[in-house]
Tab-separated table of C-alpha atoms in Angstrom:
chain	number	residue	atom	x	y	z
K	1	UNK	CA	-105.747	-38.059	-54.282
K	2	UNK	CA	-108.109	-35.698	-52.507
K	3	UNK	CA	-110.934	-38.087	-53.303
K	4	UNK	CA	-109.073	-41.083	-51.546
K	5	UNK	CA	-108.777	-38.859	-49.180
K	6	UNK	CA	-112.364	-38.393	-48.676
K	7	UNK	CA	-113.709	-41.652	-48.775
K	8	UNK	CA	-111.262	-43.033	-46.401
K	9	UNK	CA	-112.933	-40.778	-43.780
K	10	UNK	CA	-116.084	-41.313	-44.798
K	11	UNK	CA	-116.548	-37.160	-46.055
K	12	UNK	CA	-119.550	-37.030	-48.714
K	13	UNK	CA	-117.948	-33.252	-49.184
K	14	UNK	CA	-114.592	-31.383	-48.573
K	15	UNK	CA	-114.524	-27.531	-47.830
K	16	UNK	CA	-110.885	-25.912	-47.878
K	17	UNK	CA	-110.721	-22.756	-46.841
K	18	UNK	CA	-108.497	-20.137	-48.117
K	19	UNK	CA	-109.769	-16.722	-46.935
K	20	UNK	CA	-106.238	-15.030	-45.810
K	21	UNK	CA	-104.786	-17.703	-44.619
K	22	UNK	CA	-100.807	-17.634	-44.540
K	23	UNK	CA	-101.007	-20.839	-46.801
K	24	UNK	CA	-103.494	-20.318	-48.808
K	25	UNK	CA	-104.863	-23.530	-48.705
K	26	UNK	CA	-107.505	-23.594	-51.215
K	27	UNK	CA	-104.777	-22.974	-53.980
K	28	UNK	CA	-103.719	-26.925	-53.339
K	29	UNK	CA	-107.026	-27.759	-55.328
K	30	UNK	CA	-108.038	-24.195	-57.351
K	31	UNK	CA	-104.191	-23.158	-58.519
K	32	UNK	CA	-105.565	-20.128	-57.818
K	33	UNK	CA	-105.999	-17.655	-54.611
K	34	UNK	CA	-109.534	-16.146	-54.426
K	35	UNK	CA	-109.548	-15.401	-50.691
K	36	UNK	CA	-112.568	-17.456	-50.386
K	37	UNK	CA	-112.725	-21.268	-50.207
K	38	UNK	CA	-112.843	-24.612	-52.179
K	39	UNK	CA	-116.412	-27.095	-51.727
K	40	UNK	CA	-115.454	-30.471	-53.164
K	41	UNK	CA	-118.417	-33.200	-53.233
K	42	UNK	CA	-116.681	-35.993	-53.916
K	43	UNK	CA	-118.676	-37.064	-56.936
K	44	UNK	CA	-118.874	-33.834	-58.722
K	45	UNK	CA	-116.493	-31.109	-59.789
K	46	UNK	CA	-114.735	-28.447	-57.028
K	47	UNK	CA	-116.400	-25.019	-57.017
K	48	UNK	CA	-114.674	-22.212	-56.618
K	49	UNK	CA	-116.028	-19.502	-54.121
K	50	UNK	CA	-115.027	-15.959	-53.520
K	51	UNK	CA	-115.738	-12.596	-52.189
K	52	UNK	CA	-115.791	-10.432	-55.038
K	53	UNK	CA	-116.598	-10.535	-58.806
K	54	UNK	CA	-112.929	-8.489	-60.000
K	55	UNK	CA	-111.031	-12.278	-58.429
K	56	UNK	CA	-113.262	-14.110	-61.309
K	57	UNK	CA	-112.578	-11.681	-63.816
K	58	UNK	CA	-109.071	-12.328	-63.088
K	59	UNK	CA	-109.051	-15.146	-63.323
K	60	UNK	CA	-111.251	-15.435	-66.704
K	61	UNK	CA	-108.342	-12.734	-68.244
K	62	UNK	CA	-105.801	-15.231	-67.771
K	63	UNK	CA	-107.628	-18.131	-68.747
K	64	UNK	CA	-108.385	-16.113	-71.970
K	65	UNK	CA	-104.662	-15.716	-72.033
K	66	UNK	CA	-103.962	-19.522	-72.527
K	67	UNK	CA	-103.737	-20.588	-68.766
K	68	UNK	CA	-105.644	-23.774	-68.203
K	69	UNK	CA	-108.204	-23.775	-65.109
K	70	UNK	CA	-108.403	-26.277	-62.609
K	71	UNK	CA	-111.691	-25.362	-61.758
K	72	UNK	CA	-114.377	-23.936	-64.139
K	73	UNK	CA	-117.178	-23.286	-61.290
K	74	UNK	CA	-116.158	-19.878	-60.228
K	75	UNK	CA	-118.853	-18.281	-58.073
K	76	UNK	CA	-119.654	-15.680	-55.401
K	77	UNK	CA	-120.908	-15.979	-52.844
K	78	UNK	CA	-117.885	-16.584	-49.555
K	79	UNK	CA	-119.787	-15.884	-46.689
K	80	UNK	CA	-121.075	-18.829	-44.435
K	81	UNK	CA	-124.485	-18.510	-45.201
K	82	UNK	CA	-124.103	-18.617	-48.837
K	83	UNK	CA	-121.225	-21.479	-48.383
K	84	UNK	CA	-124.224	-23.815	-46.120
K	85	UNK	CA	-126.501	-23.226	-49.494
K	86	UNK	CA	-124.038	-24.633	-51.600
K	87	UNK	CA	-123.407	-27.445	-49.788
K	88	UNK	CA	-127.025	-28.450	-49.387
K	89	UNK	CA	-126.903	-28.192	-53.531
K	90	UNK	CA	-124.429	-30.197	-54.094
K	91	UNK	CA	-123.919	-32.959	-51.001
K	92	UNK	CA	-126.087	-35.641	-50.575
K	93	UNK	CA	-126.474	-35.211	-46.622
K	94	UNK	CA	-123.482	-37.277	-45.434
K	95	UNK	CA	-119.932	-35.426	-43.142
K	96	UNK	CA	-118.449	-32.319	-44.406
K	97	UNK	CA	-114.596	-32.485	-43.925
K	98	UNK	CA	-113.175	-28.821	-43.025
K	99	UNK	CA	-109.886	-27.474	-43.044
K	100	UNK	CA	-108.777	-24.447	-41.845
K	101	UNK	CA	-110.237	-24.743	-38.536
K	102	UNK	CA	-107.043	-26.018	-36.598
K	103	UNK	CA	-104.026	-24.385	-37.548
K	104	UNK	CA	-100.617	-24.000	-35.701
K	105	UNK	CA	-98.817	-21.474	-38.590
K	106	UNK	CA	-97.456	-17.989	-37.185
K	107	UNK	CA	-100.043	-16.023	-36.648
K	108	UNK	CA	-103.012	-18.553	-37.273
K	109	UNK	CA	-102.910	-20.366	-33.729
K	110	UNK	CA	-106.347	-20.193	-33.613
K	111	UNK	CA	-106.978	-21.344	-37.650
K	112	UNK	CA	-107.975	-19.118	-40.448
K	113	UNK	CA	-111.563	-19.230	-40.659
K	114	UNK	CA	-113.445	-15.904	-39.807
K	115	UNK	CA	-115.936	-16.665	-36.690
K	116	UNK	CA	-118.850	-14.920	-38.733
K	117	UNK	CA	-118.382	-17.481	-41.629
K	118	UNK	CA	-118.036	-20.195	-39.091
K	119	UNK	CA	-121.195	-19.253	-37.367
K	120	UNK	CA	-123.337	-18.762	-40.246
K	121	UNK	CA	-121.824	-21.734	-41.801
K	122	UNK	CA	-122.894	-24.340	-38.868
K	123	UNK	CA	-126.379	-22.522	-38.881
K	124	UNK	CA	-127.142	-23.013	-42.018
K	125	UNK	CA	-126.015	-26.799	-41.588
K	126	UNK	CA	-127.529	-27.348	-38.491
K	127	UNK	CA	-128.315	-31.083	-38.217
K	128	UNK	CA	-125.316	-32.281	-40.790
K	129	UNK	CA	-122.115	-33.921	-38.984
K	130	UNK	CA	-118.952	-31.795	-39.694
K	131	UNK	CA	-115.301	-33.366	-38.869
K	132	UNK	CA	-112.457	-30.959	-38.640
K	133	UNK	CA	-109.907	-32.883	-40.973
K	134	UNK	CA	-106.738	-29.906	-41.037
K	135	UNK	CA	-104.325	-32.148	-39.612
K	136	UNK	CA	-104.779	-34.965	-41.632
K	137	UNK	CA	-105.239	-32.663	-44.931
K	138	UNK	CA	-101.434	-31.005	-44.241
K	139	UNK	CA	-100.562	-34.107	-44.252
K	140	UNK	CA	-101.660	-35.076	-47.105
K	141	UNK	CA	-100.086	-32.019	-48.553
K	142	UNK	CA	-96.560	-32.875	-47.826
K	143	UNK	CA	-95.119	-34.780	-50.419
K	144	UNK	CA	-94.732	-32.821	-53.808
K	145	UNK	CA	-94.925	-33.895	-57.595
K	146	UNK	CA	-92.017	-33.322	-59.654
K	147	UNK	CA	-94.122	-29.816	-61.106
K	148	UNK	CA	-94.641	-28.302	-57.857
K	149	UNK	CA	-90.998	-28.914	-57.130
K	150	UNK	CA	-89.880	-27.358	-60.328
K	151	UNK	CA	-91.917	-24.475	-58.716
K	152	UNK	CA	-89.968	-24.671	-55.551
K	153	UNK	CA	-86.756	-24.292	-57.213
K	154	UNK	CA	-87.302	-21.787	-59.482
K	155	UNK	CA	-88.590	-19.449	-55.644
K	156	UNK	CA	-85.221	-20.885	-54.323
K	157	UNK	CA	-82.893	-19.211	-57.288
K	158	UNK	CA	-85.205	-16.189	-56.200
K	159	UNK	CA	-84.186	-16.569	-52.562
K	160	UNK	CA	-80.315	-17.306	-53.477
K	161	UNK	CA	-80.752	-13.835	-55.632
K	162	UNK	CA	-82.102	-11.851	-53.119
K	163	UNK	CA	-79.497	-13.166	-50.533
K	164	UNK	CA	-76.567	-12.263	-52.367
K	165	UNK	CA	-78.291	-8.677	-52.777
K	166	UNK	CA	-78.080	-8.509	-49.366
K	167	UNK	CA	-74.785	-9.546	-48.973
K	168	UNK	CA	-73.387	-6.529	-51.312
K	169	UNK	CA	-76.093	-3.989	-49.910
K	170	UNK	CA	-74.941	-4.562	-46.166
K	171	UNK	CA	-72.626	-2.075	-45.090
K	172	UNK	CA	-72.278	0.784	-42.505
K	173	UNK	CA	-74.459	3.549	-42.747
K	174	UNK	CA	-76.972	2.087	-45.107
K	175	UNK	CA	-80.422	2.164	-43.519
K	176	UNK	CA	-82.639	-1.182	-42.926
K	177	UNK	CA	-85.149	0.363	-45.537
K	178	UNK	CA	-82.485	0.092	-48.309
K	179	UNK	CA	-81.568	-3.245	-47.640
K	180	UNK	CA	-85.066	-4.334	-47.759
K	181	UNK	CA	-86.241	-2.859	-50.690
K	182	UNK	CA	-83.715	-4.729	-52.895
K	183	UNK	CA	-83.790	-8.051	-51.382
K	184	UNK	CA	-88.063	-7.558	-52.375
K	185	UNK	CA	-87.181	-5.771	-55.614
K	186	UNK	CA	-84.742	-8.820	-56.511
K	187	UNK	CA	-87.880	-11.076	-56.009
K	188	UNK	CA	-90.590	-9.326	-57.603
K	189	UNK	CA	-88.061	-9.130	-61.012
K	190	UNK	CA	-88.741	-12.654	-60.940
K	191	UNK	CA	-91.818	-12.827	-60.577
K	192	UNK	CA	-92.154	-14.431	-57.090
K	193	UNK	CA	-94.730	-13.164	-54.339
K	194	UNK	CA	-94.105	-13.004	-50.721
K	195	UNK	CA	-95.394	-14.965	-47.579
K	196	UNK	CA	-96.408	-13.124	-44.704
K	197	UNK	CA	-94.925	-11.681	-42.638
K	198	UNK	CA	-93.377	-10.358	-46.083
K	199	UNK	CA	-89.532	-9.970	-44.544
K	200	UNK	CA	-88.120	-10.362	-41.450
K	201	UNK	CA	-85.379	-7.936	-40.948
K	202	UNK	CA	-83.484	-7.553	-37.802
K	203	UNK	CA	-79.892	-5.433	-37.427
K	204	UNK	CA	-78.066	-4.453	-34.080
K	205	UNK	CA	-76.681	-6.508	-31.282
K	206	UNK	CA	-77.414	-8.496	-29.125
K	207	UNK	CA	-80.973	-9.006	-29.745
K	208	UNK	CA	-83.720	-11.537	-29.435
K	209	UNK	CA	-85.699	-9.083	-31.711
K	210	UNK	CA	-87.347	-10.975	-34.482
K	211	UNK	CA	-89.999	-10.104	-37.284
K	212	UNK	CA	-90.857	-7.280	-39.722
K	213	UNK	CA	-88.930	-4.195	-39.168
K	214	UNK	CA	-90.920	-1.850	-36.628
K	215	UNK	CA	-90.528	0.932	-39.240
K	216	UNK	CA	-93.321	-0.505	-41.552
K	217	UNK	CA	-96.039	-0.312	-39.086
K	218	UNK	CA	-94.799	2.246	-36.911
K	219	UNK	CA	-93.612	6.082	-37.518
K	220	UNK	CA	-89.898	5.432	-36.051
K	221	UNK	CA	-87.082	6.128	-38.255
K	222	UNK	CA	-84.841	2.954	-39.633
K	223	UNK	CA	-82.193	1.848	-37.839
K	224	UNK	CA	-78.355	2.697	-40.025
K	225	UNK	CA	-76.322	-0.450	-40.060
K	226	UNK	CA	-73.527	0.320	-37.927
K	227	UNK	CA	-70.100	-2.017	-37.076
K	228	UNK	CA	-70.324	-4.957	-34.962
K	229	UNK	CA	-74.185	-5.391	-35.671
K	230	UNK	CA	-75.380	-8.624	-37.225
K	231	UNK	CA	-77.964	-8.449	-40.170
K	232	UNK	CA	-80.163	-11.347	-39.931
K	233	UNK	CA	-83.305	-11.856	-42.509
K	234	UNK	CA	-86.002	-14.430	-43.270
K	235	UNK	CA	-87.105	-14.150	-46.791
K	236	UNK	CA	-89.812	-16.394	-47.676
K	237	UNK	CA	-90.653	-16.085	-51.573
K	238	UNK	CA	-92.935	-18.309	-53.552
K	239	UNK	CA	-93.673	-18.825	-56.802
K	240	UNK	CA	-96.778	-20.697	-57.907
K	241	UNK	CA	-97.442	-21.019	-54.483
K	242	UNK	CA	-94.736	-22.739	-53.883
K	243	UNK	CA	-92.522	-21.235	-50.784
K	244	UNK	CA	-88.831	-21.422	-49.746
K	245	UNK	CA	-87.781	-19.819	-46.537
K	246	UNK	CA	-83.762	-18.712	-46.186
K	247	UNK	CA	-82.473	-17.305	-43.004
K	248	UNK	CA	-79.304	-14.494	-44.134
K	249	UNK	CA	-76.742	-13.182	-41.161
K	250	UNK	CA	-74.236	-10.772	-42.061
K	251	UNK	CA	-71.762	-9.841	-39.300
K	252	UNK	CA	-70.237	-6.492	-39.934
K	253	UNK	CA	-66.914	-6.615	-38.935
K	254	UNK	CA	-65.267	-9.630	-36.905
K	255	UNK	CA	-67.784	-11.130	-34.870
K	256	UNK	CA	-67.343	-11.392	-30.979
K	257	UNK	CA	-67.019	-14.391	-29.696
K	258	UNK	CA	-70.241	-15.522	-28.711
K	259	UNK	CA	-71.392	-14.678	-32.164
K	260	UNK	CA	-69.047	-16.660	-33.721
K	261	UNK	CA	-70.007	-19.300	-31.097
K	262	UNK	CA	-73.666	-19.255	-31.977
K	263	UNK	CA	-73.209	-19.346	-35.435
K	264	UNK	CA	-70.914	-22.288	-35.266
K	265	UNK	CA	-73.540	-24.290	-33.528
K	266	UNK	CA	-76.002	-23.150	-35.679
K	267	UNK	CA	-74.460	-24.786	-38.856
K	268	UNK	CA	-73.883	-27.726	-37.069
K	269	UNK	CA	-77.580	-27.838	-36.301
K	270	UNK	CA	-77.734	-27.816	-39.960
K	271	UNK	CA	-75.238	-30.158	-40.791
K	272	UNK	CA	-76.773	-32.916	-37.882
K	273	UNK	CA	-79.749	-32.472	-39.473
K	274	UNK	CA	-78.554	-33.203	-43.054
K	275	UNK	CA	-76.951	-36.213	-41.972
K	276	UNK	CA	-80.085	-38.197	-40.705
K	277	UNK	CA	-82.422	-36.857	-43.074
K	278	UNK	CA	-83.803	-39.173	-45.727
K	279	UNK	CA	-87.664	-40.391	-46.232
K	280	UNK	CA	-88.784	-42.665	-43.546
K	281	UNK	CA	-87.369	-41.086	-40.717
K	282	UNK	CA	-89.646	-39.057	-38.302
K	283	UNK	CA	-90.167	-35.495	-38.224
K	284	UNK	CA	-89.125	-36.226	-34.237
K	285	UNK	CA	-86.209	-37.868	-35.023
K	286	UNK	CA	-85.154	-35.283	-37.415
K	287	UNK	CA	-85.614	-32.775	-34.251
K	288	UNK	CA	-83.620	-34.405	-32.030
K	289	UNK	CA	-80.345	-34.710	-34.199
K	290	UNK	CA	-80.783	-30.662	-35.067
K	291	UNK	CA	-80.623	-30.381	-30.981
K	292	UNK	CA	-77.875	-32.170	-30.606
K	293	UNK	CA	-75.483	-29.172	-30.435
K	294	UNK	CA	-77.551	-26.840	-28.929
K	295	UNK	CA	-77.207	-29.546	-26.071
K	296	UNK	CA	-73.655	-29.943	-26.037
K	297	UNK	CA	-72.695	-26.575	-26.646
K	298	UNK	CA	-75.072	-24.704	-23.986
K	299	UNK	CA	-77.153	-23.317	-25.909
K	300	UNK	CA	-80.510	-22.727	-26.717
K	301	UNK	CA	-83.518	-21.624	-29.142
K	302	UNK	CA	-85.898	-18.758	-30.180
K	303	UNK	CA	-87.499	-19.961	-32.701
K	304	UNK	CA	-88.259	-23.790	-34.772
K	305	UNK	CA	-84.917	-25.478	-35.789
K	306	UNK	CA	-86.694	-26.978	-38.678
K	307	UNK	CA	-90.400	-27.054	-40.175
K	308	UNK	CA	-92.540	-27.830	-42.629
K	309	UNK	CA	-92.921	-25.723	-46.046
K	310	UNK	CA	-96.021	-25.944	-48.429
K	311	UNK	CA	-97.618	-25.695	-45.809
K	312	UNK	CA	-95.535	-24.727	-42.864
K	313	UNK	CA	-98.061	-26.699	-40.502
K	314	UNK	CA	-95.306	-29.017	-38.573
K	315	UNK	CA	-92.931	-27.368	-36.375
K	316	UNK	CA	-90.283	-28.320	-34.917
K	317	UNK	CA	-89.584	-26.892	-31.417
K	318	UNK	CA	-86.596	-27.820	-29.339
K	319	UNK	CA	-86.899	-28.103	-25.487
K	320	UNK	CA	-82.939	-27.946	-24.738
K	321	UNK	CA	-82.433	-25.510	-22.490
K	322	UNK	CA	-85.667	-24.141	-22.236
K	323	UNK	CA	-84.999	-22.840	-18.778
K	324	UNK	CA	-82.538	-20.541	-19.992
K	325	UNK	CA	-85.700	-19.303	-22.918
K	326	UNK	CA	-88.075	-18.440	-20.077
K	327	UNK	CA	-85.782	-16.408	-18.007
K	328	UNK	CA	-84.091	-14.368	-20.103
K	329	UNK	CA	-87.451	-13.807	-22.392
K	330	UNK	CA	-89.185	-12.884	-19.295
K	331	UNK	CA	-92.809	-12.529	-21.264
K	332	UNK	CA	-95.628	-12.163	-19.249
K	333	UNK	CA	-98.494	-14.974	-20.147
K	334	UNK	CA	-98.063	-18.739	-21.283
K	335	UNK	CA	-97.086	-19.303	-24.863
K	336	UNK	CA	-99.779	-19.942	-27.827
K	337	UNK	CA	-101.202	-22.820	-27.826
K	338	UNK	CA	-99.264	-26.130	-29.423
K	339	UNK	CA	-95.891	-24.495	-29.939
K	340	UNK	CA	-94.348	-25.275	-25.863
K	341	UNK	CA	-94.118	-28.656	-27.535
K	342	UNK	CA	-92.494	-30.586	-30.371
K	343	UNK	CA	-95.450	-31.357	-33.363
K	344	UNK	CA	-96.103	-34.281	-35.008
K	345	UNK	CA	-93.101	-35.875	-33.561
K	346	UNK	CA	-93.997	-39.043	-34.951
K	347	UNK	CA	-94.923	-37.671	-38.462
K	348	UNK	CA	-92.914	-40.136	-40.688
K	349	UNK	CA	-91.230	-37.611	-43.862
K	350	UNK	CA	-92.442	-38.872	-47.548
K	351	UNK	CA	-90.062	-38.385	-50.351
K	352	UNK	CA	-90.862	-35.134	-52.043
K	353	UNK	CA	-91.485	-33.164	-48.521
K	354	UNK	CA	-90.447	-29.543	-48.476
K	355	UNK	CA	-88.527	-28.517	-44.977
K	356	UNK	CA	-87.067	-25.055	-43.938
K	357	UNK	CA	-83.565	-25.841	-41.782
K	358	UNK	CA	-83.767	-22.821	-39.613
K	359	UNK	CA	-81.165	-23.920	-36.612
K	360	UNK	CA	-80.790	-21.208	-34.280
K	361	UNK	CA	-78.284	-20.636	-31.755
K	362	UNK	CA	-78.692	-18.365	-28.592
K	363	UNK	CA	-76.235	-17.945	-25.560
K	364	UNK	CA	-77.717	-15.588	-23.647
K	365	UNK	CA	-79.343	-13.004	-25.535
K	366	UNK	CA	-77.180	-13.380	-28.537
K	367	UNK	CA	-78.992	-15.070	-31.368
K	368	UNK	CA	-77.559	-16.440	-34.738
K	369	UNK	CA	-80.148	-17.988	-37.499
K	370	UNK	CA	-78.749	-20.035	-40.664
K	371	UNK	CA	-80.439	-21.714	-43.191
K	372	UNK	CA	-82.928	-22.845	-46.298
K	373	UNK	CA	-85.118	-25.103	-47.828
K	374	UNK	CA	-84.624	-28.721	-48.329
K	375	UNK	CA	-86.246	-31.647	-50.283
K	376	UNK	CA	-86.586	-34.912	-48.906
K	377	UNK	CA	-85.527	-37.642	-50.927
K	378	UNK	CA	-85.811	-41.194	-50.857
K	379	UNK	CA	-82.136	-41.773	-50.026
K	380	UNK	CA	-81.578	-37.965	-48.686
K	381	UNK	CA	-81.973	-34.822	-49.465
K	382	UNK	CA	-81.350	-31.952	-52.092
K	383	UNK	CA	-80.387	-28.659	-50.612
K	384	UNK	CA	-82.534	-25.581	-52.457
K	385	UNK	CA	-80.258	-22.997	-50.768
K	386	UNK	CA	-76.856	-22.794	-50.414
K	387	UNK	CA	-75.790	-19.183	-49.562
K	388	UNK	CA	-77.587	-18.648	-46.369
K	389	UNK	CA	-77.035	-22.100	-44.396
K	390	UNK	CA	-73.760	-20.450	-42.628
K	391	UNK	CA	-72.976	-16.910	-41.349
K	392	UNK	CA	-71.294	-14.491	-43.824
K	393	UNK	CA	-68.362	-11.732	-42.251
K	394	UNK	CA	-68.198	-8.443	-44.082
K	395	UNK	CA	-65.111	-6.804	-44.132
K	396	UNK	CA	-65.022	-3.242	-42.507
């Protein structure tokens, strides 16, 4: 497939990068993460190349072990100098194809190739014609085979797991630091990794607060959960590099409200979504029936109300009420690049796509999250997650 790929864009030579990218890309053709890249002539076999001799020997242990490589041509060698010499070896002069140059993924607005690499890269090529092919190459990506989907499940039992974990955890008094070390214990039982930004953990209330908790980077104490406060987490575990996202709020105690508001419109963000969701449709269409309620229930959104998932390239930003976003934010500066629109809005969904339904509902500074991953089908949809597509009430 990635070979079609290549010759319908005329590329004598594919380089995915991987490096530390939230994605990591280069696993797509490697089944492996190196933090280094992937060089793919497209008449010879991939190479493999990375920044340290202990990732080969890794990966030779578990070959040893019975795994089964995709690539045999591990080498080092990741920096763009080295990366230009290996090209000239094994291309015969025609375009390179690169990806990982224009990315849109939290944290990555900018892409995922160091500027070093990049700079020593185009030096030592100087004279070859290099096409940045990203977009085209997530798209590519999207639609998954029935293995990598048996992958996705097995992280989304993971991510119902860890949920319900949270659920009995969750009570006054317990601080954020217990609560978050068993919804990543219940993950790394079974065997699952993480995504960055490793767990999104938010308590109190109201607040448009939203990413890891401050007390893993910071010297502040936890915050205790207290009543009236409303848990929300993202947990994003994968598992053969295969990612679900689920989006868990717990109010403690009757909600107010304009919690209970929010979180109504949430789930039926979810469920407008479900109901026009099949392959063929466009990622912009999708958008537009998850806004629907937002619209006619005044509210409006933080965050994506859906987006793509292996890899989380295609968001999909709402403008409803966007008015309302910018004045009660009140950031200083304009936002990242790409994400004050809607993406790929005309991106048609293949069967076998991988979304994460992440409606969110805001009314003033109150914010609710639901929701979890979702296959697209040819005739619909199969829902990974269950637990977390509607707000949960504890009794206190």
């Amino acid at each position: 497939m990635t070979r079609e790929f290549m010759r319908e864009r005329g590329l004598d030579l594919l380089l995915v990068g991987g490096f530390r990218s939230r994605d990591h890309y280069e696993h797509y053709l490697s089944n492996d993460y190196i933090e280094g890249a992937v060089v793919f002539p497209i008449a010879e076999n991939p190479v493999a190349v990375t920044w340290a001799g202990t990732r080969i020997h890794r990966a030779e242990d578990s070959f040893a072990r019975g795994m089964v490589p995709w690539i045999t041509d591990y080498r080092i060698g990741s920096d763009g100098g080295a990366v230009a010499g290996l090209i000239k070896d094994l291309s015969q002069g025609g375009k390179i194809g690169v990806v990982g140059l224009d990315t849109q993924t939290a944290g990555e607005f900018s892409g995922f190739i160091p500027a070093r690499f990049w700079l020593d890269l185009t030096a030592g090529l100087s004279g070859r014609e290099i096409a940045d092919v990203s977009w085209d190459f997530n798209e590519m990506m999207l639609p998954k085979s029935a293995e990598e989907l048996t992958l996705l499940r097995w992280a989304g039992s993971a991510a119902e797991a860890a949920g319900q974990v949270m659920l009995d955890v969750v009570a006054p008094g317990v601080p954020e630091t217990e609560i978050y070390a068993e919804i990543l214990a219940t993950l790394f039982r079974r065997g699952c990794g993480v995504r960055y930004p490793t767990l999104i953990l938010n308590s109190g209330y109201p607040s448009l607060s939203w990413g890891p908790p401050r007390w893993t980077t910071t010297a502040e104490p936890p915050r205790r959960i207290a009543a009236r406060d409303l848990v929300m987490a993202e947990i994003f575990p994968t598992y053969g590099n295969a990612e679900v996202q689920v989006q868990m709020s717990i109010a403690v105690g009757k909600p107010d409200p304009v919690v209970a508001q929010c979180a109504a419109v949430a789930r039926a963000s979810y469920e407008a979504g479900l109901s026009v969701l099949r392959a063929g449709i466009t990622f912009g269409e999708l958008v537009r029936a998850m806004e629907q309620p937002l619209l006619e229930n005044g509210c409006w959104a933080l965050t994506p109300l859906v987006h793509s998932l292996n890899p989380q390239a295609f968001l999909g930003f709402t403008r409803v009420r966007q008015q309302d976003a910018a004045t009660l934010t009140s950031l200083p500066g304009p936002p990242p690049r790409n994400l004050s629109r809607l993406q790929a809005a005309d991106l048609v969904l293949p069967a076998g796509t991988t979304l994460a339904f992440e409606p969110n509902a805001c009314i003033e500074r109150t914010r609710v999250v639901v929701g979890g991953t979702i296959i697209v089908t040819d005739d619909g949809y199969e829902e990974v997650n269950s637990l977390s597509c509607r707000m949960h009430v504890m009794d206190v």
